[in-house]
Tab-separated table of C-alpha atoms and ligand atoms in Angstrom:
chain	number	residue	atom	x	y	z
A	13	MET	CA	-2.648	12.759	-5.498
A	14	GLN	CA	-0.772	15.126	-7.769
A	15	CYS	CA	1.926	12.509	-8.402
A	16	LEU	CA	-0.738	10.026	-9.594
A	17	HIS	CA	-2.696	10.020	-12.822
A	18	TYR	CA	-4.516	7.669	-15.102
A	19	ASP	CA	-2.964	7.402	-18.547
A	20	LYS	CA	-5.884	6.029	-20.516
A	21	THR	CA	-6.992	3.279	-18.116
A	22	SER	CA	-3.724	2.599	-16.243
A	23	LEU	CA	-2.695	4.261	-13.008
A	24	TYR	CA	0.747	5.896	-12.976
A	25	ILE	CA	2.917	7.359	-10.247
A	26	GLU	CA	5.128	9.953	-11.922
A	27	ASP	CA	6.166	8.174	-15.187
A	28	VAL	CA	5.790	4.577	-14.011
A	29	ALA	CA	2.746	2.315	-14.424
A	30	LEU	CA	1.900	0.863	-11.037
A	31	THR	CA	0.787	-2.460	-12.536
A	32	GLU	CA	4.327	-3.060	-13.770
A	33	LEU	CA	5.631	-2.519	-10.239
A	34	ALA	CA	3.019	-4.821	-8.700
A	35	ASN	CA	3.870	-7.534	-11.261
A	36	GLU	CA	7.598	-7.192	-10.695
A	37	PHE	CA	7.750	-6.719	-6.923
A	38	GLY	CA	4.571	-8.416	-5.672
A	39	THR	CA	2.048	-7.103	-3.180
A	40	PRO	CA	1.443	-5.644	-0.619
A	41	LEU	CA	3.708	-2.869	-1.798
A	42	TYR	CA	4.309	0.755	-0.836
A	43	VAL	CA	5.305	3.150	-3.637
A	44	TYR	CA	6.353	6.772	-3.076
A	45	SER	CA	6.931	9.729	-5.390
A	46	PHE	CA	10.194	11.630	-4.944
A	47	LYS	CA	8.946	14.712	-6.795
A	48	GLN	CA	5.884	14.979	-4.596
A	49	LEU	CA	8.034	14.742	-1.460
A	50	VAL	CA	10.369	17.542	-2.484
A	51	SER	CA	7.567	19.780	-3.707
A	52	ASN	CA	5.642	19.306	-0.431
A	53	PHE	CA	8.730	20.377	1.525
A	54	LYS	CA	9.368	23.395	-0.673
A	55	ARG	CA	5.782	24.575	-0.382
A	56	PHE	CA	6.082	24.850	3.418
A	57	ASP	CA	9.605	26.233	3.289
A	58	ASP	CA	8.604	28.961	0.823
A	59	ALA	CA	5.586	29.910	2.940
A	60	PHE	CA	7.946	31.459	5.526
A	61	GLY	CA	9.428	33.954	3.054
A	62	ASP	CA	12.515	35.402	4.727
A	63	TYR	CA	11.309	34.855	8.311
A	64	PRO	CA	13.926	32.632	10.060
A	65	HIS	CA	12.597	29.117	10.511
A	66	THR	CA	13.281	25.385	10.530
A	67	LEU	CA	10.970	22.661	9.218
A	68	CYS	CA	11.443	19.815	11.670
A	69	TYR	CA	9.909	16.816	9.880
A	70	ALA	CA	7.990	14.550	12.297
A	71	LEU	CA	9.753	11.224	11.729
A	72	LYS	CA	6.871	9.205	13.112
A	73	ALA	CA	4.887	9.826	9.919
A	74	ASN	CA	7.355	7.817	7.834
A	75	SER	CA	10.936	7.090	8.811
A	76	ASN	CA	12.113	5.240	5.726
A	77	PRO	CA	15.867	6.017	5.461
A	78	THR	CA	15.634	7.199	1.836
A	79	ILE	CA	12.745	9.521	2.651
A	80	LEU	CA	14.691	10.897	5.619
A	81	ARG	CA	17.870	11.386	3.582
A	82	SER	CA	15.901	13.120	0.824
A	83	LEU	CA	14.379	15.522	3.342
A	84	ALA	CA	17.736	16.067	5.077
A	85	ARG	CA	19.259	17.004	1.706
A	86	VAL	CA	16.677	19.729	1.057
A	87	GLY	CA	17.287	21.191	4.524
A	88	ALA	CA	14.776	19.554	6.847
A	89	GLY	CA	15.306	19.233	10.567
A	90	ALA	CA	13.622	16.563	12.680
A	91	ASP	CA	10.993	16.203	15.363
A	92	VAL	CA	11.770	12.961	17.189
A	93	VAL	CA	9.961	11.162	20.005
A	94	SER	CA	12.368	8.383	20.988
A	95	GLY	CA	16.023	7.495	21.174
A	96	GLY	CA	15.427	5.383	18.075
A	97	GLU	CA	14.079	8.307	16.053
A	98	LEU	CA	16.970	10.459	17.310
A	99	PHE	CA	19.354	7.823	15.935
A	100	PHE	CA	17.461	7.723	12.598
A	101	ALA	CA	17.564	11.515	12.273
A	102	LEU	CA	21.321	11.619	12.852
A	103	GLU	CA	21.960	8.651	10.539
A	104	SER	CA	20.040	10.397	7.764
A	105	GLY	CA	22.333	13.402	8.000
A	106	ILE	CA	20.118	15.832	9.904
A	107	PRO	CA	22.417	17.954	12.089
A	108	PRO	CA	21.796	17.911	15.886
A	109	GLU	CA	21.023	21.638	15.944
A	110	LYS	CA	17.982	20.961	13.751
A	111	ILE	CA	16.555	18.223	15.987
A	112	VAL	CA	13.836	18.736	18.605
A	113	PHE	CA	12.793	15.953	20.954
A	114	ALA	CA	9.149	15.600	22.143
A	115	GLY	CA	7.272	12.812	23.915
A	116	VAL	CA	5.696	12.413	27.347
A	117	GLY	CA	7.824	9.435	28.358
A	118	LYS	CA	11.443	10.071	27.520
A	119	ARG	CA	13.812	7.569	29.127
A	120	ASP	CA	16.852	8.799	31.068
A	121	ILE	CA	19.177	7.102	28.591
A	122	ASP	CA	17.569	9.002	25.680
A	123	ILE	CA	17.641	12.342	27.524
A	124	GLU	CA	21.345	11.834	28.282
A	125	ALA	CA	22.049	11.005	24.638
A	126	ALA	CA	20.175	14.111	23.461
A	127	ILE	CA	22.102	16.349	25.889
A	128	LYS	CA	25.475	14.877	24.889
A	129	ILE	CA	24.719	15.114	21.171
A	130	GLY	CA	23.693	18.757	21.548
A	131	ILE	CA	20.250	18.762	19.954
A	132	ARG	CA	18.293	21.999	19.492
A	133	GLY	CA	15.806	21.386	22.294
A	134	LEU	CA	14.176	18.853	24.594
A	135	ASN	CA	10.451	19.547	24.825
A	136	VAL	CA	9.498	19.296	28.488
A	137	GLU	CA	6.107	17.611	28.860
A	138	SER	CA	5.757	17.647	32.688
A	139	GLU	CA	7.262	19.446	35.682
A	140	MET	CA	8.703	16.135	36.863
A	141	GLU	CA	10.373	15.605	33.497
A	142	TYR	CA	11.989	19.043	33.789
A	143	GLU	CA	13.465	18.039	37.169
A	144	VAL	CA	14.813	14.791	35.694
A	145	ILE	CA	16.400	16.622	32.740
A	146	SER	CA	17.991	19.151	35.085
A	147	ASP	CA	19.392	16.387	37.349
A	148	LEU	CA	20.756	14.420	34.388
A	149	ALA	CA	22.380	17.543	32.942
A	150	GLU	CA	24.002	18.305	36.300
A	151	ARG	CA	25.343	14.752	36.494
A	152	LEU	CA	26.800	15.176	32.990
A	153	ASN	CA	28.017	18.671	33.897
A	154	ARG	CA	26.257	20.040	30.808
A	155	VAL	CA	23.547	22.609	30.175
A	156	ALA	CA	20.403	21.038	28.681
A	157	PRO	CA	18.507	23.118	26.108
A	158	VAL	CA	14.852	22.800	27.097
A	159	SER	CA	11.650	23.959	25.547
A	160	LEU	CA	8.205	23.923	27.186
A	161	ARG	CA	5.532	21.898	25.424
A	162	ILE	CA	2.381	23.796	26.177
A	163	ASN	CA	-1.048	22.191	26.249
A	164	PRO	CA	-3.202	25.238	25.438
A	165	ASP	CA	-6.562	23.458	25.777
A	166	ILE	CA	-7.493	23.976	22.126
A	167	ASP	CA	-9.717	21.474	20.356
A	168	ILE	CA	-9.022	20.578	16.725
A	169	TYR	CA	-12.523	19.193	16.124
A	170	GLY	CA	-11.070	15.955	14.728
A	171	HIS	CA	-10.810	12.338	15.855
A	172	PRO	CA	-10.154	12.270	19.630
A	173	TYR	CA	-7.256	9.832	19.175
A	174	ILE	CA	-5.284	12.449	17.257
A	175	ALA	CA	-6.186	15.482	19.380
A	176	THR	CA	-3.273	16.324	21.674
A	177	GLY	CA	-3.820	19.879	22.917
A	178	ARG	CA	-6.876	19.675	25.183
A	179	HIS	CA	-6.631	19.627	28.966
A	180	GLY	CA	-6.946	15.991	29.908
A	181	ASP	CA	-4.853	14.843	26.938
A	182	LYS	CA	-1.557	13.405	28.138
A	183	PHE	CA	0.608	15.851	26.207
A	184	GLY	CA	2.339	18.995	27.417
A	185	ILE	CA	1.889	21.257	30.435
A	186	THR	CA	-0.728	23.902	31.162
A	187	GLY	CA	-0.045	27.603	30.678
A	188	GLU	CA	0.160	28.010	34.479
A	189	ALA	CA	2.726	25.233	34.784
A	190	ALA	CA	4.679	26.853	31.951
A	191	LEU	CA	4.813	30.150	33.859
A	192	ARG	CA	6.082	28.312	36.940
A	193	LEU	CA	8.829	26.650	34.892
A	194	ILE	CA	9.735	29.927	33.200
A	195	ASN	CA	10.548	31.222	36.692
A	196	ARG	CA	12.265	28.084	37.943
A	197	ILE	CA	14.521	27.712	34.919
A	198	LYS	CA	15.821	31.275	35.416
A	199	ASN	CA	17.699	30.010	38.458
A	200	ASP	CA	18.787	26.681	36.988
A	201	ASP	CA	22.492	26.367	36.123
A	202	TYR	CA	21.899	23.186	34.128
A	203	CYS	CA	18.957	24.095	31.892
A	204	ASP	CA	18.515	26.874	29.347
A	205	LEU	CA	15.009	27.731	28.229
A	206	VAL	CA	15.505	27.864	24.455
A	207	GLY	CA	11.976	27.395	23.170
A	208	ILE	CA	8.229	27.216	23.523
A	209	HIS	CA	6.473	24.318	21.827
A	210	ALA	CA	2.961	23.077	21.118
A	211	HIS	CA	1.446	20.386	18.928
A	212	ILE	CA	-2.321	20.380	19.306
A	213	GLY	CA	-3.168	17.434	17.086
A	214	SER	CA	-3.087	15.888	13.677
A	215	GLN	CA	-5.220	16.200	10.523
A	216	ILE	CA	-6.333	19.744	11.411
A	217	THR	CA	-8.600	21.044	8.664
A	218	GLU	CA	-9.735	24.403	10.042
A	219	MET	CA	-8.013	27.720	10.589
A	220	ALA	CA	-9.585	28.507	13.992
A	221	PRO	CA	-7.371	26.182	16.111
A	222	TYR	CA	-4.239	27.671	14.517
A	223	GLU	CA	-5.448	31.230	15.154
A	224	LYS	CA	-6.064	30.453	18.827
A	225	LEU	CA	-2.714	28.686	19.077
A	226	ALA	CA	-0.824	31.607	17.543
A	227	GLU	CA	-2.215	34.042	20.129
A	228	TYR	CA	-1.668	31.644	23.012
A	229	MET	CA	1.945	30.923	22.091
A	230	ALA	CA	2.741	34.583	21.423
A	231	ASP	CA	1.567	35.426	24.939
A	232	ILE	CA	3.693	32.725	26.613
A	233	ALA	CA	6.713	33.595	24.460
A	234	ARG	CA	6.474	37.249	25.508
A	235	LYS	CA	6.294	36.249	29.170
A	236	ALA	CA	9.394	34.073	28.751
A	237	LEU	CA	11.242	36.927	27.046
A	238	GLN	CA	10.163	39.401	29.735
A	239	ALA	CA	11.477	36.973	32.364
A	240	GLY	CA	14.884	37.270	30.687
A	241	HIS	CA	15.062	34.034	28.681
A	242	ARG	CA	16.670	34.262	25.251
A	243	LEU	CA	14.285	32.131	23.254
A	244	GLU	CA	15.799	30.546	20.162
A	245	TYR	CA	12.501	29.302	18.766
A	246	ILE	CA	8.741	29.144	18.983
A	247	ASP	CA	7.590	25.748	17.731
A	248	PHE	CA	3.987	25.445	16.534
A	249	GLY	CA	4.127	21.670	15.911
A	250	GLY	CA	2.475	19.934	12.972
A	251	GLY	CA	-1.022	18.732	12.207
A	252	PHE	CA	-1.651	20.222	8.751
A	253	GLY	CA	-4.566	18.205	7.347
A	254	LEU	CA	-5.140	16.751	3.881
A	255	ASP	CA	-8.242	16.236	1.816
A	256	TYR	CA	-8.087	12.421	1.773
A	257	LYS	CA	-11.415	12.112	-0.037
A	258	ASN	CA	-10.265	13.886	-3.181
A	259	ALA	CA	-7.137	11.945	-3.956
A	260	ILE	CA	-7.910	11.257	-7.603
A	261	GLU	CA	-10.627	11.451	-10.219
A	262	VAL	CA	-11.409	7.854	-11.132
A	263	ASN	CA	-11.872	8.145	-14.858
A	264	ILE	CA	-9.794	7.909	-17.964
A	265	ASP	CA	-6.957	10.434	-17.695
A	266	GLY	CA	-8.175	11.302	-14.187
A	267	GLN	CA	-5.786	13.322	-12.067
A	268	GLY	CA	-5.712	13.794	-8.374
A	269	SER	CA	-5.348	16.368	-5.687
A	270	ASP	CA	-5.430	15.239	-2.070
A	271	ASP	CA	-4.134	18.637	-1.282
A	272	LEU	CA	-3.818	20.372	2.073
A	273	VAL	CA	-7.195	21.589	3.272
A	274	VAL	CA	-5.839	24.926	4.495
A	275	GLU	CA	-3.187	26.630	2.367
A	276	PRO	CA	0.131	26.525	4.311
A	277	GLN	CA	0.817	30.161	3.486
A	278	LYS	CA	-2.318	31.148	5.409
A	279	ILE	CA	-1.334	29.175	8.515
A	280	ILE	CA	2.309	30.226	8.484
A	281	SER	CA	1.506	33.917	8.042
A	282	THR	CA	-0.861	33.668	11.031
A	283	PHE	CA	2.024	32.297	13.109
A	284	ILE	CA	4.475	34.904	11.832
A	285	ASN	CA	2.073	37.819	12.377
A	286	ALA	CA	1.423	36.752	15.963
A	287	VAL	CA	5.096	36.666	16.974
A	288	LYS	CA	7.091	38.768	14.534
A	289	ASP	CA	7.578	41.613	17.039
A	290	THR	CA	9.568	39.129	19.163
A	291	GLU	CA	11.845	38.281	16.206
A	292	VAL	CA	12.142	34.753	17.597
A	293	PRO	CA	12.709	32.158	14.816
A	294	LEU	CA	9.917	29.660	14.172
A	295	ILE	CA	9.774	25.890	13.953
A	296	ILE	CA	6.964	23.778	12.545
A	297	GLU	CA	6.840	19.981	12.634
A	298	PRO	CA	4.845	18.707	9.653
A	299	GLY	CA	4.660	14.937	9.310
A	300	ARG	CA	1.591	13.933	7.314
A	301	ALA	CA	1.664	17.089	5.183
A	302	LEU	CA	5.108	16.206	3.808
A	303	VAL	CA	4.611	12.509	3.115
A	304	ALA	CA	0.950	11.395	3.053
A	305	ASN	CA	0.263	12.220	-0.585
A	306	THR	CA	3.644	10.894	-1.727
A	307	GLY	CA	2.665	7.256	-1.146
A	308	VAL	CA	0.228	4.546	-2.210
A	309	LEU	CA	-0.274	1.040	-0.893
A	310	ILE	CA	-0.778	-1.524	-3.662
A	311	THR	CA	-2.739	-4.658	-2.891
A	312	GLU	CA	-4.203	-7.568	-4.854
A	313	VAL	CA	-7.821	-8.727	-4.761
A	314	LEU	CA	-7.929	-12.281	-3.421
A	315	TYR	CA	-11.639	-13.071	-3.128
A	316	LEU	CA	-15.130	-11.597	-3.407
A	317	LYS	CA	-17.980	-12.816	-1.250
A	318	GLN	CA	-21.306	-11.856	0.240
A	319	THR	CA	-22.363	-12.203	3.882
A	320	GLY	CA	-25.884	-11.082	4.704
A	321	LYS	CA	-26.463	-7.989	2.618
A	322	THR	CA	-22.792	-7.031	2.601
A	323	ASN	CA	-20.575	-7.518	-0.429
A	324	ILE	CA	-16.991	-7.994	0.580
A	325	VAL	CA	-13.751	-7.621	-1.364
A	326	ILE	CA	-10.863	-9.365	0.366
A	327	VAL	CA	-7.391	-8.055	-0.476
A	328	ASP	CA	-3.899	-9.180	0.459
A	329	ALA	CA	-3.008	-6.074	2.501
A	330	GLY	CA	-4.652	-5.280	5.797
A	331	MET	CA	-4.356	-3.464	9.086
A	332	THR	CA	-0.819	-4.827	9.381
A	333	GLU	CA	0.200	-2.615	6.429
A	334	LEU	CA	-2.158	0.347	7.007
A	335	ILE	CA	-3.928	0.554	10.338
A	336	ARG	CA	-5.420	4.062	10.012
A	337	PRO	CA	-8.942	2.950	8.970
A	338	SER	CA	-9.088	0.467	11.884
A	339	LEU	CA	-7.535	2.837	14.400
A	340	TYR	CA	-9.186	6.165	13.605
A	341	ALA	CA	-11.894	5.288	11.060
A	342	ALA	CA	-9.670	7.146	8.609
A	343	HIS	CA	-10.745	7.446	4.967
A	344	HIS	CA	-8.428	6.367	2.141
A	345	GLU	CA	-9.559	6.362	-1.464
A	346	ILE	CA	-9.303	2.946	-3.163
A	347	VAL	CA	-8.939	2.706	-6.934
A	348	PRO	CA	-7.988	-0.027	-9.430
A	349	LEU	CA	-4.589	0.094	-11.109
A	350	GLU	CA	-6.344	-0.815	-14.372
A	351	ILE	CA	-9.848	0.400	-15.147
A	352	ARG	CA	-11.396	-2.626	-16.856
A	353	ASP	CA	-15.063	-1.989	-16.158
A	354	PRO	CA	-16.718	1.419	-15.697
A	355	GLY	CA	-19.472	-0.137	-13.563
A	356	SER	CA	-19.292	0.127	-9.794
A	357	MET	CA	-20.234	-1.806	-6.686
A	358	VAL	CA	-20.775	-0.976	-3.023
A	359	VAL	CA	-18.510	-3.124	-0.879
A	360	ASP	CA	-16.506	-3.502	2.276
A	361	VAL	CA	-12.821	-3.729	1.385
A	362	VAL	CA	-11.173	-5.908	4.012
A	363	GLY	CA	-7.787	-7.476	4.682
A	364	PRO	CA	-6.827	-11.042	5.573
A	365	ILE	CA	-6.057	-10.378	9.238
A	366	CYS	CA	-8.036	-12.226	11.886
A	367	GLU	CA	-9.701	-9.144	13.374
A	368	SER	CA	-13.093	-7.685	12.446
A	369	SER	CA	-11.496	-4.241	12.642
A	370	ASP	CA	-9.295	-5.202	9.678
A	371	PHE	CA	-10.856	-3.141	6.903
A	372	PHE	CA	-9.896	-0.362	4.507
A	373	ALA	CA	-13.433	0.774	3.667
A	374	ARG	CA	-16.992	0.037	4.670
A	375	GLU	CA	-19.989	0.371	2.317
A	376	ARG	CA	-17.810	2.111	-0.241
A	377	GLU	CA	-18.641	2.494	-3.903
A	378	ILE	CA	-15.628	1.364	-5.931
A	379	LEU	CA	-15.197	0.411	-9.583
A	380	ASN	CA	-15.963	-3.235	-10.355
A	381	VAL	CA	-13.011	-5.493	-9.611
A	382	GLY	CA	-12.372	-9.222	-9.654
A	383	ARG	CA	-9.905	-11.760	-8.323
A	384	GLY	CA	-6.336	-10.920	-9.311
A	385	ASP	CA	-6.955	-7.198	-9.902
A	386	TYR	CA	-4.676	-4.745	-8.181
A	387	LEU	CA	-6.012	-1.867	-6.081
A	388	ALA	CA	-4.247	1.253	-4.855
A	389	VAL	CA	-5.033	2.589	-1.393
A	390	LEU	CA	-4.249	6.274	-1.788
A	391	THR	CA	-2.652	8.938	0.406
A	392	ALA	CA	-0.914	6.199	2.375
A	393	GLY	CA	2.554	7.749	2.747
A	394	ALA	CA	2.022	8.958	6.328
A	395	TYR	CA	1.359	6.691	9.300
A	396	GLY	CA	1.206	3.756	6.881
A	397	PHE	CA	4.400	1.731	6.899
A	398	SER	CA	5.557	3.458	10.097
A	399	LEU	CA	2.539	2.050	11.989
A	400	SER	CA	2.754	-1.342	10.309
A	401	SER	CA	3.180	-4.566	12.244
A	402	THR	CA	3.986	-8.212	11.725
A	403	TYR	CA	0.809	-9.471	13.424
A	404	ASN	CA	-0.353	-12.865	12.067
A	405	ALA	CA	3.326	-13.532	11.162
A	406	ARG	CA	3.164	-11.198	8.180
A	407	PRO	CA	6.517	-9.842	6.964
A	408	LYS	CA	6.575	-6.070	6.411
A	409	SER	CA	6.055	-4.770	2.871
A	410	LEU	CA	8.601	-3.752	0.310
A	411	GLU	CA	8.914	0.009	-0.267
A	412	LEU	CA	9.781	1.647	-3.596
A	413	MET	CA	10.645	5.214	-4.541
A	414	VAL	CA	9.817	6.472	-8.035
A	415	ARG	CA	11.583	9.459	-9.539
A	416	GLY	CA	10.482	10.164	-13.096
A	417	LYS	CA	10.979	6.822	-14.839
A	418	ARG	CA	13.422	5.537	-12.242
A	419	VAL	CA	12.419	3.015	-9.582
A	420	LYS	CA	14.451	2.259	-6.471
A	421	VAL	CA	13.878	-0.321	-3.760
A	422	ILE	CA	14.093	1.754	-0.599
A	423	ARG	CA	13.334	-1.081	1.796
A	424	GLU	CA	13.373	-4.800	1.085
A	425	ARG	CA	10.384	-6.945	1.961
A	426	GLN	CA	10.951	-8.733	5.275
A	427	SER	CA	11.449	-12.474	5.125
A	428	LEU	CA	10.001	-15.062	7.470
A	429	ASP	CA	13.522	-15.512	8.848
A	430	ASP	CA	13.378	-11.855	9.966
A	431	LEU	CA	10.305	-12.728	12.022
A	432	TRP	CA	11.431	-16.046	13.451
A	433	VAL	CA	13.650	-14.582	16.181
A	434	GLU	CA	14.517	-16.673	19.223
B	360	PLP	C1	5.070	16.477	18.676
B	360	PLP	C2	4.537	16.202	17.319
B	360	PLP	N1	4.919	16.990	16.313
B	360	PLP	C3	4.492	16.782	15.039
B	360	PLP	C4	3.639	15.746	14.740
B	360	PLP	C5	3.225	15.546	13.313
B	360	PLP	O1	1.872	15.653	13.109
B	360	PLP	P1	1.320	15.631	11.616
B	360	PLP	O2	1.796	14.388	10.992
B	360	PLP	O3	-0.147	15.674	11.768
B	360	PLP	O4	1.858	16.860	10.942
B	360	PLP	C6	3.183	14.905	15.771
B	360	PLP	C7	2.234	13.812	15.487
B	360	PLP	O5	1.725	13.132	16.304
B	360	PLP	C8	3.656	15.132	17.094
B	360	PLP	O6	3.282	14.347	18.110
């Protein structure tokens, strides 16, 4: 992680030693870097040059209010998937005309709210959903701005749980269904076709799926334009993958770079080249790429033990704080906050939750650690806290934002009273 470095043997985020934060605030603890967040945003924004565009941050990756406000301030829009996320986006200061609404199961109440608020576009994910949106708009006597979420049947060659653009996945509509809707919406007084959308999956690490997507979307966009629709945007979704395995060099003065696997400039110019003759503005919806490498999860070693041939390190964070390893066998680097011993051991790093799937790493070589040491689970800023739970009656973690030397609590740790709700 670029925001992380070892100064001698201590791990720092920006100018703050993480051990000091763990001592002061306790663990488990999420810590984010403000500078990393803003520089991630700028890198994508700059990649568009002067081509008109909006970066609609996918709130699901991390919807901490301070993170959202920081992104709103630098000009981000929002990709939301629920009435709750729509509320968060508006509360954080993102204007309605920069908000797009996806999701296969939008409730009537959320569709009505989106229409009344005047968001940029509702991504239609089925023909039945289009009919519902049209009926609700008629009842409200408003015109709903709709966009077609296309499922182009493109594989991302990643974990099946985060692939969303293959036929058979629940997301979007086929190209044929899109052509049918392009014709139907022409005669609809209550819906305007304002966009074409796709999001083919997450943690994409190859160029080929983006190249196929660019061609596919350009073709549908042209057909929509030929049919007489005035498209306001072509939305290529998110999915930009990171190199989770190279988050930091674990040595004295080691630095890190869990950078994007494919340079954003390369992806964005592929999108622009495919559609620039249409002059339709572009949207992308990065989630992970904006926040993953801004955050670390700090945890304390509770016990070490051996069962069979397996050495196990038990820490005080678990799948309740970061479920990605359990859910998608995702890799997160794990390093000590203080390098005390250059020797290493091969261990399973597990949490305290009563599930065998509660682990951060299996058969992983890590530096030697003992009871009471702190560990950092790296690249944890996306789909970390936002997927966290209170299973086993565990209050949710505290979250901190570091900016230079400054430290700000950006969400208090939950108390047991917050959980004991009758
Ligand atoms: C519609 C949509 N857009 C954007 C994203 C963000 O994906 P990522 O975090 O991989 O960029 C998602 C993630 O699931 C999504 O469903």
